[in-house]
XYZ file of N, CA and C in Angstrom:
288
model
N 119.715 113.250 142.864
C 121.157 113.281 142.857
C 121.717 112.944 141.466
N 120.977 112.195 140.650
C 121.466 111.828 139.323
C 121.665 113.063 138.445
N 120.707 113.997 138.370
C 120.957 115.196 137.555
C 122.179 115.997 138.035
N 122.379 116.037 139.331
C 123.534 116.744 139.876
C 124.839 116.071 139.448
N 124.886 114.742 139.482
C 126.079 114.011 139.068
C 126.347 114.174 137.572
N 125.276 114.191 136.792
C 125.425 114.379 135.346
C 125.954 115.783 135.053
N 125.473 116.762 135.823
C 125.950 118.132 135.647
C 127.441 118.235 135.982
N 127.868 117.523 137.007
C 129.275 117.556 137.416
C 130.178 116.741 136.479
N 129.651 115.630 135.990
C 130.434 114.701 135.164
C 129.695 114.382 133.867
N 129.675 115.296 132.889
C 128.921 115.045 131.643
C 129.466 113.864 130.842
N 130.737 113.521 131.002
C 131.295 112.379 130.266
C 130.654 111.068 130.694
N 130.193 111.002 131.937
C 129.525 109.788 132.425
C 128.246 109.548 131.641
N 127.500 110.594 131.376
C 126.263 110.461 130.600
C 126.573 109.955 129.192
N 127.607 110.498 128.579
C 127.990 110.064 127.236
C 128.316 108.578 127.221
N 129.049 108.118 128.205
C 129.415 106.691 128.271
C 128.182 105.813 128.408
N 127.214 106.225 129.217
C 126.043 105.379 129.439
C 125.010 105.476 128.325
N 124.997 106.557 127.595
C 124.057 106.680 126.478
C 124.570 105.903 125.268
N 125.839 106.101 124.924
C 126.380 105.489 123.717
C 127.022 104.134 123.949
N 127.442 103.843 125.160
C 128.056 102.555 125.530
C 129.200 102.174 124.594
N 129.979 103.179 124.159
C 131.051 102.886 123.214
C 132.259 102.209 123.855
N 132.208 101.972 125.137
C 133.286 101.233 125.800
C 133.040 99.728 125.744
N 131.877 99.312 125.286
C 131.568 97.895 125.152
C 131.892 97.410 123.748
N 132.508 96.276 123.659
C 132.753 95.642 122.364
C 131.707 94.541 122.190
N 130.823 94.723 121.228
C 129.752 93.755 121.010
C 129.847 93.236 119.594
N 129.689 92.008 119.322
C 129.365 90.905 120.209
C 130.555 90.523 121.089
N 130.232 90.016 122.251
C 131.244 89.657 123.234
C 132.050 88.439 122.781
N 133.307 88.402 123.169
C 134.207 87.264 122.931
C 134.372 86.921 121.456
N 134.333 87.927 120.595
C 134.521 87.724 119.165
C 135.727 88.554 118.731
N 136.635 87.942 117.990
C 137.809 88.642 117.488
C 137.448 89.328 116.181
N 137.174 90.629 116.254
C 136.750 91.369 115.073
C 137.908 91.687 114.132
N 139.139 91.313 114.500
C 140.267 91.471 113.593
C 140.274 90.371 112.543
N 139.441 89.331 112.733
C 139.348 88.234 111.770
C 137.896 88.089 111.306
N 137.405 89.030 110.500
C 135.998 89.005 110.089
C 135.630 87.812 109.228
N 136.624 87.197 108.580
C 136.323 86.055 107.713
C 135.721 84.892 108.493
N 135.901 84.878 109.807
C 135.304 83.831 110.627
C 133.816 84.071 110.855
N 133.365 85.304 110.679
C 131.968 85.669 110.925
C 131.199 86.029 109.665
N 131.882 86.707 108.746
C 131.216 87.240 107.564
C 131.787 86.606 106.301
N 130.921 86.214 105.407
C 131.367 85.629 104.146
C 132.034 86.687 103.272
N 133.085 86.291 102.569
C 133.751 87.134 101.574
C 134.285 88.440 102.156
N 134.839 88.391 103.366
C 135.324 89.586 104.048
C 136.733 89.361 104.585
N 137.586 90.371 104.426
C 138.928 90.340 105.009
C 139.197 91.675 105.688
N 140.113 91.654 106.623
C 140.536 92.861 107.320
C 141.802 93.382 106.655
N 141.802 94.647 106.281
C 142.946 95.286 105.645
C 143.317 96.538 106.425
N 144.524 97.005 106.246
C 144.980 98.239 106.874
C 145.558 99.138 105.803
N 145.112 100.383 105.755
C 145.571 101.360 104.780
C 146.324 102.468 105.511
N 147.462 102.867 104.969
C 148.197 103.999 105.517
C 147.752 105.235 104.745
N 147.043 106.133 105.416
C 146.491 107.308 104.757
C 147.514 108.424 104.637
N 148.375 108.518 105.624
C 149.489 109.461 105.609
C 150.521 108.947 106.597
N 151.722 109.450 106.566
C 152.753 108.907 107.466
C 152.306 108.925 108.931
N 152.378 107.757 109.546
C 152.020 107.641 110.955
C 150.546 107.375 111.232
N 149.702 107.353 110.190
C 148.269 107.119 110.394
C 147.839 105.915 109.567
N 147.360 104.884 110.262
C 146.883 103.674 109.613
C 145.416 103.481 109.965
N 144.625 103.175 108.957
C 143.184 102.979 109.132
C 142.860 101.520 108.846
N 142.144 100.876 109.769
C 141.704 99.502 109.564
C 140.379 99.480 108.818
N 140.274 98.604 107.828
C 139.038 98.492 107.049
C 138.672 97.025 106.892
N 137.413 96.799 106.619
C 136.953 95.482 106.182
C 136.585 95.627 104.716
N 137.039 94.687 103.918
C 136.630 94.664 102.513
C 135.717 93.465 102.326
N 134.490 93.741 101.963
C 133.493 92.710 101.715
C 133.068 92.789 100.259
N 133.215 91.694 99.556
C 132.764 91.691 98.169
C 131.294 91.277 98.136
N 130.541 91.741 97.133
C 129.114 91.418 97.067
C 128.871 89.932 96.808
N 127.679 89.508 97.092
C 127.299 88.116 96.898
C 127.461 87.641 95.468
N 127.340 88.557 94.499
C 127.491 88.171 93.100
C 128.928 87.744 92.771
N 129.888 88.118 93.620
C 131.285 87.721 93.408
C 131.727 86.690 94.454
N 130.780 86.114 95.167
C 131.103 85.168 96.233
C 131.873 83.957 95.725
N 131.431 83.379 94.616
C 132.104 82.197 94.078
C 133.536 82.532 93.661
N 133.716 83.713 93.128
C 135.045 84.153 92.702
C 135.971 84.395 93.898
N 135.406 84.828 95.025
C 136.205 85.166 96.209
C 136.552 83.959 97.074
N 135.887 82.833 96.854
C 136.126 81.638 97.681
C 137.581 81.217 97.654
N 138.182 81.115 98.822
C 139.545 80.624 98.945
C 140.638 81.600 98.540
N 140.272 82.831 98.235
C 141.272 83.815 97.816
C 141.981 84.398 99.036
N 143.208 84.861 98.812
C 143.984 85.455 99.893
C 143.793 86.975 99.918
N 144.482 87.611 100.849
C 144.334 89.054 101.035
C 144.742 89.836 99.796
N 145.721 89.352 99.062
C 146.177 90.051 97.850
C 145.056 90.155 96.822
N 144.254 89.105 96.678
C 143.140 89.141 95.732
C 142.158 90.244 96.111
N 141.856 90.367 97.407
C 140.929 91.402 97.867
C 141.496 92.801 97.616
N 142.797 92.974 97.829
C 143.423 94.271 97.556
C 143.332 94.620 96.073
N 143.553 93.642 95.213
C 143.446 93.877 93.774
C 142.002 94.136 93.366
N 141.056 93.514 94.060
C 139.638 93.715 93.743
C 139.201 95.148 94.028
N 139.891 95.822 94.940
C 139.558 97.226 95.201
C 139.875 98.121 94.009
N 140.789 97.698 93.161
C 141.224 98.521 92.033
C 140.533 98.165 90.720
N 139.634 97.172 90.728
C 138.990 96.806 89.461
C 137.833 97.750 89.144
N 137.057 97.417 88.135
C 136.012 98.315 87.639
C 134.738 98.322 88.492
N 134.638 97.429 89.458
C 133.436 97.377 90.288
C 133.388 98.578 91.239
N 132.183 99.111 91.510
C 132.092 100.261 92.424
C 132.440 99.861 93.865
N 132.909 100.826 94.621
C 133.236 100.630 96.034
C 132.295 101.492 96.851
N 131.663 100.899 97.850
C 130.779 101.629 98.759
C 131.496 101.731 100.095
N 131.628 102.943 100.597
C 132.303 103.165 101.874
C 131.245 103.426 102.933
N 131.290 102.651 103.988
C 130.370 102.802 105.109
C 131.186 103.236 106.323
N 130.890 104.401 106.847
C 131.597 104.915 108.014
C 130.711 104.659 109.245
N 131.189 103.807 110.121
C 130.369 103.315 111.216
C 130.321 104.232 112.428
N 131.240 105.133 112.596
C 131.241 105.995 113.767
C 132.508 105.836 114.564
N 132.449 106.184 115.844
C 133.659 106.213 116.640
C 133.605 105.278 117.844
N 132.992 104.133 117.693
C 132.865 103.196 118.810
C 134.131 102.446 119.130
N 135.156 102.561 118.320
C 136.414 101.897 118.595
C 136.543 100.526 117.983
N 135.493 100.013 117.377
C 135.555 98.720 116.699
C 134.916 98.867 115.337
N 135.244 97.908 114.473
C 134.583 97.922 113.171
C 133.339 97.100 113.265
């Protein structure tokens, strides 16, 4: 009966294979990454009118001492300096 149900409802298979409806780790507020990850802040960029993308900006360990105690403005300015930026696209699970 399972193959028959999968044939009728292919979205069910997608949900159980990818489990993108689960937010892991459980009971963690991923909007505040600084509580979990060193030298990381959550930022939001407006890519075009009406579309906002949430990002995490993490500075490398070599700049950890410089980033200690800095506010969000410092991280925004750090995106524009001479250091390279690596973009990691995680997929479509609904969380960062």
